[in-house]
Coordinates of C-alpha atoms (C1' of nucleotides) in Angstrom, one line a residue:
Chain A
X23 CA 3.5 26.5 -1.2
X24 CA 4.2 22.8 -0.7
X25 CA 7.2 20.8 -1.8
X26 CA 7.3 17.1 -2.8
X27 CA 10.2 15.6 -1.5
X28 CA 10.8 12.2 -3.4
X29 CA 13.8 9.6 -3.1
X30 CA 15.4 8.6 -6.3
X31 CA 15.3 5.0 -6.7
X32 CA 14.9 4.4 -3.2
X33 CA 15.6 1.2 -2.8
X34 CA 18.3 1.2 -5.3
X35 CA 20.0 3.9 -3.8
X36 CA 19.7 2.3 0.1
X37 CA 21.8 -0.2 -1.2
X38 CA 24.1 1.6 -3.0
X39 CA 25.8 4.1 -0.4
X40 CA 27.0 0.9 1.7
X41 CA 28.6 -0.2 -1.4
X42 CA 30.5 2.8 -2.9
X43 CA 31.9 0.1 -5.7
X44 CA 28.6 0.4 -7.3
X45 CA 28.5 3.9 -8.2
X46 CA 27.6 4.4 -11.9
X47 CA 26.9 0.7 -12.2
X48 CA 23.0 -1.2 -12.4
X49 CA 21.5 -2.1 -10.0
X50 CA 18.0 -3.5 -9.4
X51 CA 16.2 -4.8 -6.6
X52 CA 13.6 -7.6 -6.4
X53 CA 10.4 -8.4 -4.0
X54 CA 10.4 -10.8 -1.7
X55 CA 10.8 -14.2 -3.2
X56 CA 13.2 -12.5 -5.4
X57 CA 9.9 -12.6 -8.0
X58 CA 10.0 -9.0 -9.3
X59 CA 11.9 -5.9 -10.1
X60 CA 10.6 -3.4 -7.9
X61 CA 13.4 -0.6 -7.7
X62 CA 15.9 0.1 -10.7
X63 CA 19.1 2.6 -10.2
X64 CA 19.1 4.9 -13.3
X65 CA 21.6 2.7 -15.0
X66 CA 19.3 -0.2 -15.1
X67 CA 16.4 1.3 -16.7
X68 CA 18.6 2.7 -19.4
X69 CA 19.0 -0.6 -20.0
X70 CA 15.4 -1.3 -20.4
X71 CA 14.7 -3.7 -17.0
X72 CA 10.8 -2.6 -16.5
X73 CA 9.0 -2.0 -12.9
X74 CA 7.5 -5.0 -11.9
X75 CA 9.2 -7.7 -14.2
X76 CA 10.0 -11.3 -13.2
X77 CA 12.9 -11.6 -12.4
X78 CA 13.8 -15.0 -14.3
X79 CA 12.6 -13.5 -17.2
X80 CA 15.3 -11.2 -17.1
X81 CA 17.9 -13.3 -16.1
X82 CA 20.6 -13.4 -19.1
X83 CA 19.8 -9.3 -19.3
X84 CA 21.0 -9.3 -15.7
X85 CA 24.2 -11.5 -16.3
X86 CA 24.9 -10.1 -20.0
X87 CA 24.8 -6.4 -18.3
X88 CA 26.8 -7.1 -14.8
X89 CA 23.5 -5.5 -13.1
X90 CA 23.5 -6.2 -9.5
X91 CA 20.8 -7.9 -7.8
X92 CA 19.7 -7.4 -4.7
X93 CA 17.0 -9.1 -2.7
X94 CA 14.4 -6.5 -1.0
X95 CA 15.9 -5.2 2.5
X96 CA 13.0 -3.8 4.1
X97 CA 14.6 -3.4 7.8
X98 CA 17.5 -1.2 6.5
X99 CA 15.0 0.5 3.7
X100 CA 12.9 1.8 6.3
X101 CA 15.8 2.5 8.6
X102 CA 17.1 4.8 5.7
X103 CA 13.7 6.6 5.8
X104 CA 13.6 7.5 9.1
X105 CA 16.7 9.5 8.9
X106 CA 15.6 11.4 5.5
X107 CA 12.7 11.9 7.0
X108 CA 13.9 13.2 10.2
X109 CA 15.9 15.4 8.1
X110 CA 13.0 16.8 6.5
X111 CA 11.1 17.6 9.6
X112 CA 13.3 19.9 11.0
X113 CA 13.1 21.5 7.8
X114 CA 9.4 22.5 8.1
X115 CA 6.9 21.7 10.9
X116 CA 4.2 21.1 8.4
X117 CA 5.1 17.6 7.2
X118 CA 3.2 14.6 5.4
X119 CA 5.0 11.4 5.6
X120 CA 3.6 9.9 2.3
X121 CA 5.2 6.5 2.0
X122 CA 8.3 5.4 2.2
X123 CA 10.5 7.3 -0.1
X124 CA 8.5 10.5 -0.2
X125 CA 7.2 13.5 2.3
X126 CA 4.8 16.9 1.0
X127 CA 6.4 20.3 3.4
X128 CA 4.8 23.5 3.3
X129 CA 7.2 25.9 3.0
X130 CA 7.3 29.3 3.2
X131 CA 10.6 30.6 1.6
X132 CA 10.8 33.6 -0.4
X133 CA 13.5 31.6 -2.3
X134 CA 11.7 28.5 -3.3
X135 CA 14.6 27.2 -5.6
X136 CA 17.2 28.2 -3.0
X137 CA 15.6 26.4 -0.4
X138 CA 15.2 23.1 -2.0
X139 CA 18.5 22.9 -3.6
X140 CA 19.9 23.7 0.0
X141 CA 17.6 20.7 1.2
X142 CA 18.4 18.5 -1.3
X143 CA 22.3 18.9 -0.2
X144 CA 21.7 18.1 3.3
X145 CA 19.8 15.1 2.4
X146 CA 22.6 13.4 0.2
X147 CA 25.3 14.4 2.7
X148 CA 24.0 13.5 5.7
X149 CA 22.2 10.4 4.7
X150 CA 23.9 9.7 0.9
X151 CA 20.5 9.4 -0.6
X152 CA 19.9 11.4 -3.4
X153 CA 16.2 13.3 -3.7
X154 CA 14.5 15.6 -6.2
X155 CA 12.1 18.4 -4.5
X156 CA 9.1 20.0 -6.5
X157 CA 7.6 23.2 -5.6
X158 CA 3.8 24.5 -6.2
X159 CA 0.7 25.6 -4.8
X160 CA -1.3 21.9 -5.0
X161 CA -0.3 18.4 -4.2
X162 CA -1.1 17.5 -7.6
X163 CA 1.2 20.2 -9.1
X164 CA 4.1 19.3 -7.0
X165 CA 3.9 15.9 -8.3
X166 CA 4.0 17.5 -11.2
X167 CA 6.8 19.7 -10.9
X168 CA 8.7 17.3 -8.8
X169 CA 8.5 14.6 -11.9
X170 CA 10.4 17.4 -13.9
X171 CA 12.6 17.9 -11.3
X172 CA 13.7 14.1 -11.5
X173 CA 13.9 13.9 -15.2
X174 CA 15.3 17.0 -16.2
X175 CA 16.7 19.3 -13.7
X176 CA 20.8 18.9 -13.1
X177 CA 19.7 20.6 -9.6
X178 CA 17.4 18.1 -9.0
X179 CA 14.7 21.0 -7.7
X180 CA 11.7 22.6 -9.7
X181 CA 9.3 25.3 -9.0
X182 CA 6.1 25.3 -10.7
X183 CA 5.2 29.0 -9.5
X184 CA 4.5 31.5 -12.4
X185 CA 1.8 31.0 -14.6
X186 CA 3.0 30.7 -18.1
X187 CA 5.4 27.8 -16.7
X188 CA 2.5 25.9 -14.7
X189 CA 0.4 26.1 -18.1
X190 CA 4.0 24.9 -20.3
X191 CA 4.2 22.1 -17.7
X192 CA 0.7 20.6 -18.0
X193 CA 0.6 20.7 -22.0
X194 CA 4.1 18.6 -21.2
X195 CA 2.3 16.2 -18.7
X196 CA 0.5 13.7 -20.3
X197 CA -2.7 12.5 -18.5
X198 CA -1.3 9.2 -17.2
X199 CA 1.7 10.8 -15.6
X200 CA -0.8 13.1 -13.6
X201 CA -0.7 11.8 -9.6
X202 CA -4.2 9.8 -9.5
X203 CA -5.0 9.2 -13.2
X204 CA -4.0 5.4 -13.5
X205 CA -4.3 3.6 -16.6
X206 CA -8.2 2.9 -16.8
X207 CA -9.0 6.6 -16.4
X208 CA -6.0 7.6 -18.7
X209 CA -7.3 5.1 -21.3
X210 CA -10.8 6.5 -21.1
X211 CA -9.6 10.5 -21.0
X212 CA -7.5 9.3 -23.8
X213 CA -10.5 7.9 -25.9
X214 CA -12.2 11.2 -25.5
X215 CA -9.5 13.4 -26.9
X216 CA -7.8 14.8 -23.7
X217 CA -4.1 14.1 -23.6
X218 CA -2.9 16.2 -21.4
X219 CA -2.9 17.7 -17.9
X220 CA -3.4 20.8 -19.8
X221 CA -6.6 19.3 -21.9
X222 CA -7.9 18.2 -18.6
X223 CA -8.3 21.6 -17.2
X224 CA -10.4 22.9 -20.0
X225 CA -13.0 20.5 -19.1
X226 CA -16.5 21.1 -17.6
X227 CA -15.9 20.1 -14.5
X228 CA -19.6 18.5 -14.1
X229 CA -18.7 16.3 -16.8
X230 CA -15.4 14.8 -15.1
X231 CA -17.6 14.2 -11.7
X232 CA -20.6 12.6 -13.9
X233 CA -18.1 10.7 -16.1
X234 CA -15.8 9.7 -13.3
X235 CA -15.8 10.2 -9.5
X236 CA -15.4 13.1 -7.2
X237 CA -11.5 11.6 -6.9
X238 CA -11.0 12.4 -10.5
X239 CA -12.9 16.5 -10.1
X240 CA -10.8 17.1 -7.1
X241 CA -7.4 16.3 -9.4
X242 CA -8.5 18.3 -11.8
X243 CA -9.0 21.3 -9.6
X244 CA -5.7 21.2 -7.7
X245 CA -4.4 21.5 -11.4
X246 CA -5.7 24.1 -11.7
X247 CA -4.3 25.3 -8.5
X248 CA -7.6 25.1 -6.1
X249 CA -6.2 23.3 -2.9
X250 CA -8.5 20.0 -2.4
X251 CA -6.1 17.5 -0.8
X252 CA -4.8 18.9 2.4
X253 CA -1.8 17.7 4.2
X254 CA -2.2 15.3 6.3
X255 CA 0.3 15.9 9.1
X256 CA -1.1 14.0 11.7
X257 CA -0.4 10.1 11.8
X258 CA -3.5 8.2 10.7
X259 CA -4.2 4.8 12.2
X260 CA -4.6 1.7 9.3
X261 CA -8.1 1.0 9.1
X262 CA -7.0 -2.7 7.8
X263 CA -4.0 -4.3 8.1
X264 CA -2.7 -7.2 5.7
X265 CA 0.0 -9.4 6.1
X266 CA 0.6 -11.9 3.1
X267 CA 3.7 -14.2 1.7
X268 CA 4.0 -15.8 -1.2
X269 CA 6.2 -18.8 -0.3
X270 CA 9.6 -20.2 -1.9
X271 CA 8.0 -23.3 -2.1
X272 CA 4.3 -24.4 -2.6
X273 CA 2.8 -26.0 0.1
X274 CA -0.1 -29.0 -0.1
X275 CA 0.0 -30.0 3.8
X276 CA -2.3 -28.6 5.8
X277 CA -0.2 -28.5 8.9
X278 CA 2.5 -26.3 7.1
X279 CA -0.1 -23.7 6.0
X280 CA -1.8 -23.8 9.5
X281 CA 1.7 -22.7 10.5
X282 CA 2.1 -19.6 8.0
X283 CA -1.3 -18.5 9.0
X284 CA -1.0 -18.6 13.0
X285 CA 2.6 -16.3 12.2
X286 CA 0.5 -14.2 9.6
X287 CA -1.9 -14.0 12.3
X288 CA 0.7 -13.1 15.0
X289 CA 2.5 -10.7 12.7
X290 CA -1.1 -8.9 12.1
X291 CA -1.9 -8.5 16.3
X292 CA 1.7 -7.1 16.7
X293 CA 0.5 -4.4 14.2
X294 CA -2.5 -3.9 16.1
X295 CA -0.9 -3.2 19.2
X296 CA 1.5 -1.5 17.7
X297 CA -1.4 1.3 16.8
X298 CA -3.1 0.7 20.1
X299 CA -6.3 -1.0 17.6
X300 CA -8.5 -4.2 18.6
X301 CA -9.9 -5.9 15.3
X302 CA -13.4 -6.8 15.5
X303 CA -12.9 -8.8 12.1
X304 CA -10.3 -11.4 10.7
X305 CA -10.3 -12.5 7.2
X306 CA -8.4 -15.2 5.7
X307 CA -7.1 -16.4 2.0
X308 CA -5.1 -19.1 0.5
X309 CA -4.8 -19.7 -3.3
X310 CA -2.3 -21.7 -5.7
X311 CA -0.3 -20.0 -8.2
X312 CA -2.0 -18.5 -10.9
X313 CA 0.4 -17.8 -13.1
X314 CA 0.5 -21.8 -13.1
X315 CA -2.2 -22.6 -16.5
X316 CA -1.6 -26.5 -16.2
X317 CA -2.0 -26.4 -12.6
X318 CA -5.7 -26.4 -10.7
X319 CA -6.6 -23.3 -9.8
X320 CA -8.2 -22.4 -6.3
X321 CA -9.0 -19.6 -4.7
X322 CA -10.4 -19.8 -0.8
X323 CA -10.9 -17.0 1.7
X324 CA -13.7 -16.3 4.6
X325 CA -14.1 -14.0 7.1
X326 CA -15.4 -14.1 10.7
X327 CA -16.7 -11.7 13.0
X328 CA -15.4 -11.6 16.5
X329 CA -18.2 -10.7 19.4
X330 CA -15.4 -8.9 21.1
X331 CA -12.8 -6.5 19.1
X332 CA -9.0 -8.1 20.1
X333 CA -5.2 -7.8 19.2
X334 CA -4.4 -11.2 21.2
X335 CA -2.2 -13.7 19.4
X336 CA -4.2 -16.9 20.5
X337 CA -7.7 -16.1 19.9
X338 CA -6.6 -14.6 16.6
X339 CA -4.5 -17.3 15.9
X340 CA -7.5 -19.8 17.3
X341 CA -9.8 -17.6 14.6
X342 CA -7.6 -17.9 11.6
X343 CA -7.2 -21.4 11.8
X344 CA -10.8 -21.8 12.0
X345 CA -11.4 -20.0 8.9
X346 CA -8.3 -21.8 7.2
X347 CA -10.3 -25.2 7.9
X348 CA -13.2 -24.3 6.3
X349 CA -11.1 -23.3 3.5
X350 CA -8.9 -25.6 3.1
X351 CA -8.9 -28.5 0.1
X352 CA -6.6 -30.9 0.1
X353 CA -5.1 -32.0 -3.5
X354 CA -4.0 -28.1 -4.3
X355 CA -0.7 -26.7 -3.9
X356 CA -0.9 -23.2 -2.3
X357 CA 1.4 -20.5 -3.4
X358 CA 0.4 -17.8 -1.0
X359 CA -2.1 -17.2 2.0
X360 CA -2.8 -14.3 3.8
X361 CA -4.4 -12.9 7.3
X362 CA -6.5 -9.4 7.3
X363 CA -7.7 -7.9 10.6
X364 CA -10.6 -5.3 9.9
X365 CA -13.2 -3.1 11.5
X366 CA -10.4 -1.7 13.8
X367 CA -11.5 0.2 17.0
X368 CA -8.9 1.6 19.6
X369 CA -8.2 -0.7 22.5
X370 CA -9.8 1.4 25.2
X371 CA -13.1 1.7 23.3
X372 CA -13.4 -1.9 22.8
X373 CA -17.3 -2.9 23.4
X374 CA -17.2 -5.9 26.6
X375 CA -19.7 -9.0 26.2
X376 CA -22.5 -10.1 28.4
X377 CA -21.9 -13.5 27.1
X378 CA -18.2 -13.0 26.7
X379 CA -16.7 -16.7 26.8
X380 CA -13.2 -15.6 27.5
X381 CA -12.7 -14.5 31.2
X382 CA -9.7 -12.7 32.5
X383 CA -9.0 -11.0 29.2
X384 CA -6.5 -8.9 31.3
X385 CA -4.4 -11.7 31.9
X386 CA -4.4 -12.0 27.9
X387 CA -3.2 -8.4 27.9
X388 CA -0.6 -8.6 30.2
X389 CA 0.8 -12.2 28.3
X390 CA 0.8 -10.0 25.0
X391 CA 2.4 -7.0 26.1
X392 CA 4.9 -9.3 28.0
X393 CA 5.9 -11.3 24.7
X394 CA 6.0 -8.2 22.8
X395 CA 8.7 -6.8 25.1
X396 CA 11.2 -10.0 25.2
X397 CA 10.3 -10.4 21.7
X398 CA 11.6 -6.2 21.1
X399 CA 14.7 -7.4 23.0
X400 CA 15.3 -10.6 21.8
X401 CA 14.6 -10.7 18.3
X402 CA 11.1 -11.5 16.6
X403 CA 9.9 -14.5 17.2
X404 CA 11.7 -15.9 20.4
X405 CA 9.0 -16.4 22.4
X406 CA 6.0 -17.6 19.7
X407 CA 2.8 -20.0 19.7
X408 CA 3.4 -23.6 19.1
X409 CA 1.4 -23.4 16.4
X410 CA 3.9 -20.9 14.4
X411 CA 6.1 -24.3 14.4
X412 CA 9.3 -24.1 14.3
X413 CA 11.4 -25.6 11.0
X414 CA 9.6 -22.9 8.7
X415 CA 10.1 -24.4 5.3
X416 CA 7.8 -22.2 3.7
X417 CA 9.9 -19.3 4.0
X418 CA 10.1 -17.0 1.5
X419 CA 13.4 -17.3 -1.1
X420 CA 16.0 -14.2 -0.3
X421 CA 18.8 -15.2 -2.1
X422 CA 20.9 -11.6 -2.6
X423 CA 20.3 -10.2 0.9
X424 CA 22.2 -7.2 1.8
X425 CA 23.7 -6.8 5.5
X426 CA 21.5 -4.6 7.9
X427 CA 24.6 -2.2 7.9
X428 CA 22.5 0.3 9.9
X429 CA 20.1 -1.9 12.6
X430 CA 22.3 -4.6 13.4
X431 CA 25.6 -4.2 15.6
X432 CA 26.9 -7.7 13.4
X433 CA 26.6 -6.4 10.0
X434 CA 28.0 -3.1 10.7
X435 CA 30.0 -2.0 7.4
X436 CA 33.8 -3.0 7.4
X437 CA 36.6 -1.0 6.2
X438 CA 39.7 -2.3 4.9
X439 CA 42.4 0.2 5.5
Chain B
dT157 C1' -54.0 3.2 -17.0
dC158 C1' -52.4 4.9 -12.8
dT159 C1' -48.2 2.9 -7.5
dG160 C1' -44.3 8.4 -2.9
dG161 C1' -40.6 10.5 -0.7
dG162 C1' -37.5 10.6 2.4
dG163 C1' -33.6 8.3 4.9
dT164 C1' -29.5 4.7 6.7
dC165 C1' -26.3 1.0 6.7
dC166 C1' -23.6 -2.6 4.5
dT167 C1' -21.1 -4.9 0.9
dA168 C1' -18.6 -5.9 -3.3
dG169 C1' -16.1 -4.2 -6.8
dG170 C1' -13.3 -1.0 -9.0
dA171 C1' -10.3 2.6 -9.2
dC172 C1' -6.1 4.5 -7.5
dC173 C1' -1.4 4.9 -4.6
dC174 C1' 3.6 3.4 -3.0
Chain C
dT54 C1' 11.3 -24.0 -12.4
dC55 C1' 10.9 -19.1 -11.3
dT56 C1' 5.7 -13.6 -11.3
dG57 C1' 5.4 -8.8 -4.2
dG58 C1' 3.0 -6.7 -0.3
dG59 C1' 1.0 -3.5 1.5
dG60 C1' -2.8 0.3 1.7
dT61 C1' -7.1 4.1 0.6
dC62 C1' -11.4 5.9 -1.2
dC63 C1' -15.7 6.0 -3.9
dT64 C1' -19.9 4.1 -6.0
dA65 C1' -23.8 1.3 -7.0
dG66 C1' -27.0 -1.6 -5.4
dG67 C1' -29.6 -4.1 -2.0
dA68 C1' -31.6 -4.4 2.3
dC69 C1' -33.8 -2.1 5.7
dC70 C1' -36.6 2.0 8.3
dC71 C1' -40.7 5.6 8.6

DNA sequence: TCTGGGGTCCTAGGACCC
DNA sequence: TCTGGGGTCCTAGGACCC
């Protein structure tokens, strides 16, 4: 069988054990820029505050209600997932980190409830975050069952194992609550009369692979308990790798974007070395805001091929800001840009150049590896490229930061005795 | 009037996930 | 005034090969 192990509000519930004061009360957290709600503590979406809402929209709700705002904290976040998940691997060996807040386990208990109440325990005791676990045969289904879990089990743990339950549970699941089915398909199932998980398994399957993809047929099967999706315990190297800002402020001057870009870029090659990946492909993009109707709109991006796959800060940087000026127009102001590396192959497989016009790319290596390690020591950023400048007054807005209570030796919690 | 039967590779766009 | 930041996979269509 495998169990879903998800977080409740994750992100919510990170900030909430370091502040004990907050129990019972809203809280929601925002993305970077504070622009949206991304994470909402039980109390908060009882109060209606959607996923995904603008945050100034909502401001008198926020003030009227005393919910507590917090501005997205990915360093202690992803510190807090670590030590779940470390929990959870020495749980079971068979172990699928899915994303952040949520891991599939094969487990092989003869008493499934037992075992993930028992887990569920450790979880919030040793780490204070609170998770529901559901229990069946398929991925899919443990989505399934795990959603009931969250929603309405006191115990927090459900096992979808006997059949007359599994069917009772998919005539309860609609079709866009099923793991996969997003709103076009759910729309379009709806249109033709199936509303349910249940409805969806009565289906000729030819139909749902004509009418749809082979993504959709393979759902549809691990409903009906035929394992499709296998666990994935093995960690997969990114095949691209983004990294994007939206910034506090728009920016018109070329030199400040050529400055966001060469960091993008540099924060995109760390990555790369990180997985031990050369890119043999960087792409670039700049637009203004849309959500701006009285403003001009533009959107630029281009791509360029390298000759030789690399991970090395200035002839990525050198490439991005190459693409950037064939992009760029003055007149607009830009509310976000964005560097992608693609067509990753591993560093020791990279394909060397006859007409390669770099020599000593070793020496590159050594310079990248070196800056990496005062960089791990130091703190990000220490040692950078000139052209990462230095005042950074595109940075993005964090106005309701939390303390990294678990990562940094400063902002280690207090206690007033 | 009638125009074959296999393939591969690449790209853009659309769907989905957290 | 103020609207996030990452990813994956599949398909159709176009280009090419013999």
């Amino acid at each position: 069988m495998i169990a879903l192990v998800d977080c409740n509000n994750f992100y919510a519930s990170c900030e909430r054990i370091f502040r004990p004061d907050l129990e019972r009360k809203p809280i929601v957290v925002l993305s970077n820029n504070d622009g949206c709600v991304i994470a909402r503590s039980n109390e908060a979406k009882r109060l209606g505050i959607q996923m995904g809402e603008p945050a100034f929209k909502k401001k008198e709700v926020f003030q009227k209600n005393d919910i507590k705002v917090f501005s997205t904290n990915f360093v202690l976040y992803g510190d807090m997932s670590k030590r779940v998940m470390s929990i959870l691997r020495k749980n079971s060996k068979d172990i699928e980190i899915y994303s952040i807040d949520e891991a599939f386990l094969k487990c092989y208990n003869e008493d499934l409830e037992n075992y993930a109440v028992n887990l569920r325990d450790k979880v919030k005791q040793w780490t204070g975050i609170p998770v529901s676990i559901g229990i069946a045969k398929t991925k899919v289904l443990a989505k399934i069952a795990n959603r009931i879990a969250k929603k309405y089990k006191k115990s927090g743990a459900f096992v979808l194992d006997r059949q007359e339950i599994i069917e009772k549970a998919l005539k309860f699941t609609y079709v866009e609550d099923i793991w996969g089915i997003g709103r076009n398909y759910a729309k379009t199932l709806r249109e033709y009369g199936i509303h349910t998980a249940y409805d969806l398994t009565c289906i000729e399957e030819s139909w749902i692979k004509r009418k749809f993809s082979v993504v959709v047929l393979k759902i549809v099967q691990e409903l009906k308990g035929i394992n499709c999706l296998e666990l994935e315990s093995e960690y997969k190297k990114k095949k691209n790798i983004c990294t994007s800002r939206s910034f506090g402020q728009p920016i018109s001057d070329y030199n400040k974007l050529k400055e966001a870009v060469s960091t993008f870029a540099v924060r995109c090659c760390e990555k790369l070395r990180k997985q031990k990946t050369c890119a043999s492909e960087i792409r670039i993009f700049i637009y203004t805001n849309p959500f701006n109707p009285r403003q001009r709109q533009y959107y630029g991006t281009r791509s360029i091929k390298l000759d030789h796959a690399t991970n090395d800060n200035h002839i990525i940087i050198q490439e991005a800001i190459k693409a950037l000026k064939l992009i760029y127009k003055k007149g607009y102001s830009y509310k976000k840009a964005g560097v992608i590396v693609g067509k990753l192959i591993n560093d020791n497989e990279v394909q060397l150049s006859l007409f390669d016009q770099i020599y000593n790319r070793e020496k590159y290596t050594k310079i990248s590896k070196t800056i990496d390690k005062i960089n791990n020591n130091m703190g990000r950023d220490k040692l950078r490229i000139a052209t990462q400048g230095f005042d950074r007054n595109w940075k993005m807005k964090q106005e309701q930061l939390s303390p990294c209570y678990t990562t940094r030796i400063d902002e280690i919690l207090t206690v007033k005795i």
